XYZ file of C-alpha atoms in Angstrom:
351
model
C 0.148 0.056 0.088
C 1.771 3.241 -1.148
C 0.588 6.818 -1.254
C 2.862 9.710 -2.734
C 1.981 13.366 -2.208
C 4.135 16.179 -3.993
C 3.336 19.730 -3.543
C 5.821 22.186 -5.175
C 5.511 25.858 -5.641
C 8.895 26.365 -7.273
C 10.917 27.882 -9.945
C 10.862 26.066 -13.275
C 11.465 27.153 -17.131
C 8.750 29.750 -17.793
C 7.364 30.203 -14.296
C 8.854 31.925 -11.162
C 6.768 32.567 -7.987
C 7.670 36.154 -7.552
C 5.824 39.514 -6.459
C 7.220 42.753 -7.718
C 5.999 46.245 -6.874
C 7.616 49.513 -8.428
C 6.386 53.038 -7.618
C 7.430 56.306 -8.553
C 6.143 59.806 -7.849
C 6.762 63.547 -8.592
C 6.795 64.275 -4.837
C 6.219 60.900 -3.082
C 6.850 57.368 -4.333
C 5.439 54.275 -2.843
C 5.596 50.516 -3.430
C 4.185 47.582 -1.638
C 4.339 43.931 -2.355
C 2.450 41.029 -0.608
C 3.222 37.353 -1.254
C 1.431 34.614 0.786
C 2.149 31.062 -0.360
C 0.913 27.785 1.629
C 1.624 24.242 0.790
C -0.713 21.600 2.220
C -0.895 18.117 0.847
C -1.783 14.915 2.564
C -0.263 11.443 1.765
C -2.261 8.730 3.401
C -1.702 4.932 3.011
C -3.855 2.893 5.326
C -4.934 -0.709 5.953
C -8.588 -0.434 7.192
C -10.298 -2.002 10.020
C -10.588 -5.711 10.105
C -8.571 -6.315 7.157
C -6.809 -9.910 7.240
C -3.822 -11.060 5.329
C -1.961 -14.282 4.970
C 1.252 -13.922 2.799
C 4.832 -15.344 2.828
C 6.434 -12.119 1.627
C 6.393 -8.675 2.773
C 3.417 -6.479 3.841
C 4.400 -2.648 3.112
C 2.275 0.437 4.150
C 4.134 3.374 2.915
C 3.319 7.310 2.762
C 5.864 9.600 1.138
C 5.414 13.371 0.799
C 7.379 16.037 -0.881
C 6.845 19.773 -0.062
C 8.519 22.559 -1.692
C 8.310 26.565 -1.727
C 10.645 28.938 -3.427
C 9.341 32.459 -2.958
C 10.697 35.813 -4.091
C 9.263 39.249 -3.525
C 10.601 42.881 -4.365
C 9.390 46.263 -3.765
C 11.070 49.552 -5.093
C 9.819 53.137 -4.410
C 11.298 56.489 -5.764
C 10.161 59.868 -5.397
C 11.692 63.463 -5.604
C 10.539 64.009 -2.071
C 10.395 60.615 -0.575
C 10.205 56.861 -1.465
C 8.878 54.220 0.613
C 9.010 50.387 -0.173
C 7.237 47.906 1.855
C 7.313 44.100 1.268
C 5.412 41.454 3.331
C 6.041 37.607 2.565
C 4.751 34.419 4.000
C 5.927 31.004 3.223
C 4.015 27.984 4.979
C 4.312 24.338 4.871
C 1.686 22.484 6.662
C 1.031 18.965 5.054
C 0.781 15.558 6.477
C 2.177 12.023 5.656
C 0.527 9.168 7.313
C 1.083 5.432 7.153
C -1.568 3.594 9.205
C -2.700 0.253 10.054
C -6.180 1.112 11.576
C -7.683 -0.060 14.757
C -9.490 -3.438 14.891
C -13.080 -3.348 15.750
C -14.271 -4.859 19.175
C -14.593 -8.520 18.952
C -12.660 -8.927 15.615
C -10.395 -11.997 15.046
C -8.617 -10.704 11.952
C -4.876 -11.171 11.780
C -2.293 -9.522 9.663
C -0.141 -12.570 8.879
C 3.106 -12.061 6.814
C 6.799 -12.828 6.327
C 7.677 -9.375 7.321
C 6.072 -5.916 7.585
C 6.787 -2.346 7.072
C 4.816 0.576 8.023
C 6.659 3.974 7.018
C 5.827 7.600 6.677
C 8.388 9.881 5.122
C 8.484 13.548 3.922
C 10.864 16.098 2.809
C 10.313 19.977 3.299
C 11.976 22.777 1.676
C 10.940 26.538 1.962
C 12.848 29.433 0.726
C 11.540 32.868 1.335
C 13.370 35.935 0.016
C 12.121 39.563 0.308
C 13.757 42.762 -0.785
C 12.375 46.336 -0.251
C 14.165 49.593 -1.448
C 13.209 53.266 -1.177
C 14.779 56.512 -2.127
C 14.143 60.134 -2.172
C 15.873 63.771 -2.220
C 14.016 64.577 1.476
C 13.289 61.056 2.932
C 13.281 57.592 2.198
C 12.015 54.215 4.084
C 12.127 50.651 3.609
C 10.228 47.846 5.287
C 10.635 44.277 5.051
C 8.712 41.326 6.918
C 9.507 37.661 5.784
C 8.421 34.775 7.701
C 8.732 31.067 6.920
C 6.976 28.157 8.956
C 7.443 24.559 8.294
C 5.093 22.489 10.252
C 4.154 19.148 8.787
C 2.800 16.197 10.644
C 3.984 12.566 10.297
C 2.463 9.387 11.566
C 3.370 5.732 11.251
C 1.197 3.670 13.427
C -0.461 0.296 14.419
C -3.863 0.826 15.934
C -5.280 -0.547 19.025
C -6.192 -4.160 19.304
C -4.473 -5.029 15.899
C -3.043 -8.620 15.751
C 0.133 -9.108 13.790
C 1.881 -12.384 13.023
C 5.335 -12.289 11.335
C 7.896 -14.905 10.459
C 10.393 -11.943 9.999
C 10.951 -8.387 10.955
C 8.685 -5.603 11.855
C 9.632 -1.971 10.760
C 7.768 0.841 12.228
C 9.108 4.272 11.252
C 8.357 7.898 10.517
C 11.077 10.322 9.263
C 11.027 13.829 8.234
C 13.771 15.924 6.520
C 14.059 19.719 6.661
C 16.132 20.759 3.731
C 15.510 24.423 4.154
C 13.231 26.759 6.299
C 14.762 30.031 5.367
C 13.431 33.778 5.687
C 15.509 36.378 4.122
C 14.733 40.094 4.724
C 16.801 42.699 2.927
C 16.074 46.639 2.984
C 17.679 49.510 1.427
C 17.099 53.315 1.937
C 18.761 56.277 0.567
C 17.738 59.960 0.982
C 19.144 63.405 0.963
C 17.641 63.988 4.457
C 16.246 61.232 6.645
C 16.499 57.482 5.901
C 14.711 54.833 7.923
C 14.812 51.200 7.388
C 13.305 48.045 9.318
C 13.762 44.282 8.300
C 12.136 41.482 10.153
C 12.915 37.761 9.433
C 11.458 34.752 11.060
C 12.015 31.162 10.317
C 10.445 28.333 12.047
C 11.014 24.523 11.561
C 8.622 22.552 13.881
C 7.794 19.210 12.376
C 5.688 16.635 14.406
C 6.589 13.096 14.038
C 4.770 10.494 15.805
C 5.177 6.561 15.755
C 3.127 4.367 17.956
C 1.644 0.716 18.607
C -1.840 1.137 20.217
C -3.198 -0.033 23.197
C -4.039 -3.822 23.475
C -2.285 -4.634 20.370
C -0.476 -8.006 19.686
C 2.668 -8.156 17.876
C 4.366 -11.438 17.417
C 7.593 -11.393 15.093
C 10.122 -14.057 14.889
C 12.697 -11.452 13.743
C 13.406 -7.796 15.126
C 10.878 -5.169 16.011
C 12.268 -1.573 15.163
C 10.132 1.381 16.154
C 11.619 4.728 15.485
C 10.520 8.456 15.047
C 13.061 10.581 13.593
C 13.819 14.221 12.142
C 16.751 15.149 10.139
C 17.787 18.532 9.032
C 20.288 19.813 6.350
C 19.781 23.411 7.029
C 16.667 23.655 9.625
C 15.696 27.265 10.512
C 17.515 30.085 8.981
C 16.656 33.727 9.395
C 18.687 36.673 8.138
C 17.813 40.467 8.476
C 19.747 43.074 6.587
C 18.713 46.591 6.674
C 20.930 49.170 5.219
C 21.104 52.835 4.093
C 21.379 56.281 5.060
C 20.766 60.055 4.358
C 22.881 63.044 4.408
C 21.309 64.287 7.691
C 20.193 61.290 9.547
C 20.186 57.336 8.851
C 18.437 54.974 11.085
C 18.133 51.151 10.345
C 17.043 48.139 12.598
C 15.953 44.622 12.204
C 15.204 41.482 13.872
C 16.021 37.768 12.999
C 14.452 34.887 14.915
C 15.077 31.260 14.176
C 13.346 28.482 15.992
C 13.970 24.920 15.326
C 11.448 22.619 17.479
C 10.710 19.250 16.173
C 8.790 16.998 18.213
C 9.225 13.270 17.860
C 7.641 10.728 19.933
C 7.692 6.830 19.809
C 5.557 4.825 22.142
C 3.820 1.549 22.890
C 0.174 1.853 24.200
C -1.173 0.644 27.377
C -1.691 -3.192 27.321
C 0.293 -3.638 24.030
C 1.727 -7.143 23.836
C 5.025 -7.071 21.723
C 7.312 -10.023 20.892
C 10.589 -9.633 18.933
C 12.528 -12.890 18.403
C 15.517 -10.960 17.578
C 15.190 -8.026 19.906
C 12.760 -4.736 20.255
C 14.030 -1.201 19.594
C 12.035 1.829 20.386
C 13.653 5.173 19.412
C 13.045 8.849 19.014
C 15.597 10.868 17.410
C 15.711 14.630 16.649
C 18.061 16.959 14.889
C 17.306 20.595 15.241
C 19.344 23.467 13.699
C 18.539 27.063 14.302
C 20.669 29.985 12.822
C 19.548 33.603 13.058
C 21.889 36.265 11.704
C 21.931 39.896 10.658
C 23.889 42.858 9.582
C 23.021 46.478 9.486
C 24.653 49.472 7.992
C 23.647 53.089 8.431
C 25.243 56.401 7.574
C 24.225 60.011 8.395
C 26.804 62.632 7.267
C 25.601 65.540 9.150
C 23.670 64.575 12.216
C 24.640 60.804 12.848
C 23.375 57.298 12.094
C 21.911 54.220 14.224
C 22.103 50.703 13.081
C 21.265 47.399 14.917
C 19.903 43.991 14.427
C 18.569 41.535 16.971
C 19.183 37.844 16.517
C 17.653 34.968 18.390
C 17.783 31.218 18.157
C 15.377 28.686 19.769
C 15.983 24.946 20.347
C 13.421 22.446 21.899
C 13.666 19.851 24.674
C 14.759 16.384 23.674
C 12.552 13.712 21.961
C 10.354 11.262 23.675
C 10.221 7.358 23.842
C 8.002 5.664 26.355
C 6.128 2.679 27.194
C 2.635 3.176 28.548
C 1.114 1.175 31.458
C 0.975 -2.422 31.009
C 2.704 -2.681 27.763
C 4.627 -5.946 27.580
C 7.905 -6.429 25.861
C 9.292 -10.029 25.224
C 12.295 -11.032 23.143
C 13.180 -14.657 22.614
C 15.886 -14.786 25.216
C 13.428 -12.892 27.766
C 10.640 -15.556 26.936
C 13.088 -18.442 27.673
C 14.244 -16.887 31.058
C 10.437 -16.270 31.983
C 9.522 -19.752 31.193
C 12.426 -21.130 33.159
C 11.415 -18.925 36.181
C 7.870 -20.216 36.082
C 8.898 -23.711 35.735
C 11.240 -23.363 38.844
C 8.372 -21.706 40.784
C 5.907 -24.735 39.656
C 8.388 -27.246 40.856
C 8.784 -25.528 44.375
C 4.992 -25.470 44.657
């Protein structure tokens, strides 16, 4: 069972997702550009309620999603008196990738019997958001840029409650997300004969949610290994860059803020009352890679009165991932089963 979703808003020959605003005026010139792009696709591969299988080979349930945004926006304004350029951009990825063996109905005796089994959900995310604003005027000039990128997809690989699985080989239950880019870049320029003011704000957030679970009262019997893993990886997770620059013959003021947040949530769990046997061992693992980089540079000049320039940069990282067993979940490997059997036999003899 395979499901694939590709949602790309990207550059390719003949098309470029770009917003451009140009303004000019005799006394005052103004230009404003707003671009908002959201990608939200759902890849779902599911084995429904009460399905029964009996196969010698592999039973595979796989969902794979690819989310991509490449956004550019420019605004330029010029006026004899003053020019103001403003650009606002938003790039959002909110899709899902789900591989599910859905819960069994009450009283169902259906069994998923196979040689081996894989339940895998995967997704890659790439969002690049570049915004530039420029203003120029003899008396005054200003530029304002606000670029924000948010990557928050959700992934799930699960075996539902009360499901019975009988395998002669291995079970792999895994969800993996890769953040290639979650980038926001805000650049502003302003030049004036008198007063120049520029503000640039960049925010980048990479917060995928990855969940892997075996439901309550499920019964998993695998002669091979049972591997359960939730993981997030990052090439360049959250990157925010703010660069306001410019000045005036009298006064130049520029300021900016760059904020990067990488807060992937990864959870791997066995539900209450789940009974899991792995002849070659059991692995329950949650793994997260979070990278956050915020940087900025600002340049201002004021030849007569003075200049002020500054950029605030902040980076945020989350708490560690979580792997846990709920109450009464039972884990039994082949070696453990032999030890438990021997202990029961010794107790029986003493009785």
